[in-house]
mmCIF file of C-alpha atoms and ligand atoms in Angstrom:
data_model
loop_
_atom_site.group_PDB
_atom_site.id
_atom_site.type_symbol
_atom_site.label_atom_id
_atom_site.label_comp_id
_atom_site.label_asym_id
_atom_site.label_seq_id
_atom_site.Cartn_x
_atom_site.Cartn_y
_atom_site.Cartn_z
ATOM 1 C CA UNK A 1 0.000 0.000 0.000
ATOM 2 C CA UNK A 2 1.456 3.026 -0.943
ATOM 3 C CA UNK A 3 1.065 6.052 1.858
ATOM 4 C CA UNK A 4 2.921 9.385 1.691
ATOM 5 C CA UNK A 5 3.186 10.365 5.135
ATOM 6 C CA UNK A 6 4.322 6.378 5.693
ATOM 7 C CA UNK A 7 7.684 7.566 2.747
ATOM 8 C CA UNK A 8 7.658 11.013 4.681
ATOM 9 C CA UNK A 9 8.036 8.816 7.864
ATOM 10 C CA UNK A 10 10.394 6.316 6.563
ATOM 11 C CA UNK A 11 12.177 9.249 4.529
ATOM 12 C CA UNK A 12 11.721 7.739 0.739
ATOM 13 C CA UNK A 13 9.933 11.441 0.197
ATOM 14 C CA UNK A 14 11.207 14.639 1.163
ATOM 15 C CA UNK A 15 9.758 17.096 3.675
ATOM 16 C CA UNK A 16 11.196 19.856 6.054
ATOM 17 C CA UNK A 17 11.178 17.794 8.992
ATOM 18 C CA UNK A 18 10.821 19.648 12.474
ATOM 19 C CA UNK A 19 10.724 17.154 15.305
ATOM 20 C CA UNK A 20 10.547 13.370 14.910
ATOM 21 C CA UNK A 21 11.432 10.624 17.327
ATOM 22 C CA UNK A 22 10.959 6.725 17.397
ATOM 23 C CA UNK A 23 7.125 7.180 17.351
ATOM 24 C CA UNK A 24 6.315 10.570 15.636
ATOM 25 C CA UNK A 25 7.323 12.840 12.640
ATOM 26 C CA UNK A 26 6.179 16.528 12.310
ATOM 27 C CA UNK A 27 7.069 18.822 9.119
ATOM 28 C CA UNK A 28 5.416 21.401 7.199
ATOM 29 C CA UNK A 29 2.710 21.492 5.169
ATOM 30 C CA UNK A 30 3.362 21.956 1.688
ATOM 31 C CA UNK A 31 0.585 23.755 1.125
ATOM 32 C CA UNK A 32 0.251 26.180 3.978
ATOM 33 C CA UNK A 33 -3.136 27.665 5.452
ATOM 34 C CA UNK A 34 -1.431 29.857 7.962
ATOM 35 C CA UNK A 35 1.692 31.580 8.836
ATOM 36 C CA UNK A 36 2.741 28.502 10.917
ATOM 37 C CA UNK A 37 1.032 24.859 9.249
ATOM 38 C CA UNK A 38 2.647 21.487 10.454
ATOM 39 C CA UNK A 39 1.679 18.323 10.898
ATOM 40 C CA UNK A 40 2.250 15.779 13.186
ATOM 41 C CA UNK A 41 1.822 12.101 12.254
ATOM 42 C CA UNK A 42 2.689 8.870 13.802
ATOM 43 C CA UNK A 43 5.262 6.965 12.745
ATOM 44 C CA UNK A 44 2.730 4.133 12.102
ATOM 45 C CA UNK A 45 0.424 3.917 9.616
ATOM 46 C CA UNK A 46 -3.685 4.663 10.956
ATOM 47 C CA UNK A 47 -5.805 5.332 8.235
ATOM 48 C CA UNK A 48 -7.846 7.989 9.841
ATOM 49 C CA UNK A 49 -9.325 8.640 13.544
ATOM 50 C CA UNK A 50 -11.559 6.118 13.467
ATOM 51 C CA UNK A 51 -8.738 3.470 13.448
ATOM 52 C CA UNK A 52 -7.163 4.507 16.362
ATOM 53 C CA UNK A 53 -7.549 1.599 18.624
ATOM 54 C CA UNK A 54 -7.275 1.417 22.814
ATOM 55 C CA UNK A 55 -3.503 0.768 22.526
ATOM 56 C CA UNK A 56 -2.972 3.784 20.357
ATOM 57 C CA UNK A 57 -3.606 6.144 23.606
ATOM 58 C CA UNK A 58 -0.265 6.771 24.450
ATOM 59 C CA UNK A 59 0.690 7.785 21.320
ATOM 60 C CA UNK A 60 -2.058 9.897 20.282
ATOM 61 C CA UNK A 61 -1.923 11.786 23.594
ATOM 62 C CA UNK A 62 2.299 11.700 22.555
ATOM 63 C CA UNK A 63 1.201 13.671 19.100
ATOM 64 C CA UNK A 64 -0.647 16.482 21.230
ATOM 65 C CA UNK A 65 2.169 16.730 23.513
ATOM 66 C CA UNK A 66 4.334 17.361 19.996
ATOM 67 C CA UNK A 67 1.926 19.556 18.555
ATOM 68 C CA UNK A 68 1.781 22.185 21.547
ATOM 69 C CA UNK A 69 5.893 21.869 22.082
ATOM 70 C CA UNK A 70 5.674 23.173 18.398
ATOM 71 C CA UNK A 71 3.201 26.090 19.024
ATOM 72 C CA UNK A 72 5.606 27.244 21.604
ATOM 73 C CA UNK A 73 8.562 27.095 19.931
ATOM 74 C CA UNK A 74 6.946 28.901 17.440
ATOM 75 C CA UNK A 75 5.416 31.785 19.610
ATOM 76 C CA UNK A 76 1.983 31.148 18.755
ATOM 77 C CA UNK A 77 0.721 28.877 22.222
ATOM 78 C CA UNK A 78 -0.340 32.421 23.666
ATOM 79 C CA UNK A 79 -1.953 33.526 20.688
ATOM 80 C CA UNK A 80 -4.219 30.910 20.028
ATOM 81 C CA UNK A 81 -3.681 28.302 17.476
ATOM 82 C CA UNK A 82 -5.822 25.557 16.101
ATOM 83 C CA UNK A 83 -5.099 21.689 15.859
ATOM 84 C CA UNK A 84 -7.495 19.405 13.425
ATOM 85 C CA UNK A 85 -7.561 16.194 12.303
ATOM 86 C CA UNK A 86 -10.328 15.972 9.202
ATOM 87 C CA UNK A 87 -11.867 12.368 9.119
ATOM 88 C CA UNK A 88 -13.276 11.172 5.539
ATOM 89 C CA UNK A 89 -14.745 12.832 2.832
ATOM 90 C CA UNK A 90 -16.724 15.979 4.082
ATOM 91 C CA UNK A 91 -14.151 16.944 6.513
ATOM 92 C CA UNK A 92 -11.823 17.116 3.090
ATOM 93 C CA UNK A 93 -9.245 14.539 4.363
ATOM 94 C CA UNK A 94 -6.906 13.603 1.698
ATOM 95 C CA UNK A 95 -4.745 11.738 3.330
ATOM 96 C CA UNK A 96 -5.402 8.822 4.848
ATOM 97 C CA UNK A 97 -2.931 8.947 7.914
ATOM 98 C CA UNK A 98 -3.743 10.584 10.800
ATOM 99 C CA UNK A 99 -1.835 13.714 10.819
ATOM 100 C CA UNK A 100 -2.456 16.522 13.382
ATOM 101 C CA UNK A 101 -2.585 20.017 11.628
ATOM 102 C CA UNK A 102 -1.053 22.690 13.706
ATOM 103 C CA UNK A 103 -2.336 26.119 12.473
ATOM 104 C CA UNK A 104 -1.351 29.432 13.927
ATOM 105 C CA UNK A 105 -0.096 33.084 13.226
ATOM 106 C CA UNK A 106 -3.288 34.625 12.298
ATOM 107 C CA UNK A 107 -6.777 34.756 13.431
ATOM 108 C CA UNK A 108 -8.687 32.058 12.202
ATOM 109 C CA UNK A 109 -12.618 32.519 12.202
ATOM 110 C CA UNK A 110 -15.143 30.176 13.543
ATOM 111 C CA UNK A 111 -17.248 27.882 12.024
ATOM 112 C CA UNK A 112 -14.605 26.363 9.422
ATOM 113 C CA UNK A 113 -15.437 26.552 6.310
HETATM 114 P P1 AMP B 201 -5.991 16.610 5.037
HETATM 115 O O1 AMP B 201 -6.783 17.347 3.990
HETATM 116 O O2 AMP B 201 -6.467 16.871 6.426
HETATM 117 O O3 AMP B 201 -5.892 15.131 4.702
HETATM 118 O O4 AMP B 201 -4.557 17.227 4.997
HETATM 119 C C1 AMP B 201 -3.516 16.760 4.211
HETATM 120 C C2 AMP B 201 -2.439 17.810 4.273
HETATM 121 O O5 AMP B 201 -1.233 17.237 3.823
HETATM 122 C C3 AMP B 201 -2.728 19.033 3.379
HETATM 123 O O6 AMP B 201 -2.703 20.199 4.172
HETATM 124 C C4 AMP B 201 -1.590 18.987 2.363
HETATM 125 O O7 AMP B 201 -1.151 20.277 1.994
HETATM 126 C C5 AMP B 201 -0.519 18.208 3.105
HETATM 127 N N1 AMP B 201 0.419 17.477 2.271
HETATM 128 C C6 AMP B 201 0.140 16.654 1.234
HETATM 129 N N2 AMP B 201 1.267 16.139 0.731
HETATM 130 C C7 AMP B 201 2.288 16.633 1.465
HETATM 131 C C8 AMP B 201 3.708 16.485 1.430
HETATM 132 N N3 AMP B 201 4.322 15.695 0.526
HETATM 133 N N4 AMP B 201 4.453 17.156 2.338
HETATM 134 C C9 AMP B 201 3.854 17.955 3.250
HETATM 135 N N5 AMP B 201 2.527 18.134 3.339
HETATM 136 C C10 AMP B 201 1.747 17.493 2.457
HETATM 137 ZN ZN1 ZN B 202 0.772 5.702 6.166
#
């Protein structure tokens, strides 16, 4: 099965990595939304949130821990930022593994689009 954030993870596919460890990758998003857009993904492959299964709780709680350590270190926890993870089609997921988005640097309105 092919799976880009699996080659991100495995590095067979470039990306402007910012933190990764034995469990977790994040890098920016190629496509930014905001001034600051990463994503956070686990290092193994869940095809969306719905997969997550009871022994995944560590690790999902270990992506949130990444995902604010990024928001600090880049100045946007006091601000306000946003962290989503879109599930199938009408959320607009396109890729199917989990990846927290980390969006900050501007205001962002409320509903989402
Ligand atoms: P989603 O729509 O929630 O599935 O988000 C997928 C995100 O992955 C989008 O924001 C894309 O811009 C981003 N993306 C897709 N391919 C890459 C890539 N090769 N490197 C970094 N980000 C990517
Ligand atoms: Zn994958």
């Amino acid at each position: 099965m092919e799976c880009i954030f699996c080659e991100i993870a495995a590095k067979k596919l470039p990306a402007r990595i910012i933190y990764e460890d034995e469990h977790a990758v994040a890098f920016e998003d190629i496509n930014p939304k905001a001034p600051v857009h990463a994503l956070v993904i686990p290092k193994k492959h869940i095809s969306t949130n719905l997969d997550i299964g009871q022994n995944d709780n560590m690790l999902i709680g270990h992506l949130f821990q990444i995902a604010n350590q990024i928001a600090k270190d880049n100045g946007i926890a006091d601000r306000g930022f946003r962290l989503v993870m879109n599930c199938n089609a009408d959320s607009g997921q396109t890729v199917f593994h989990i990846h927290l988005h980390i969006l900050g640097g501007r205001f962002m309105s409320w509903p989402p689009g």
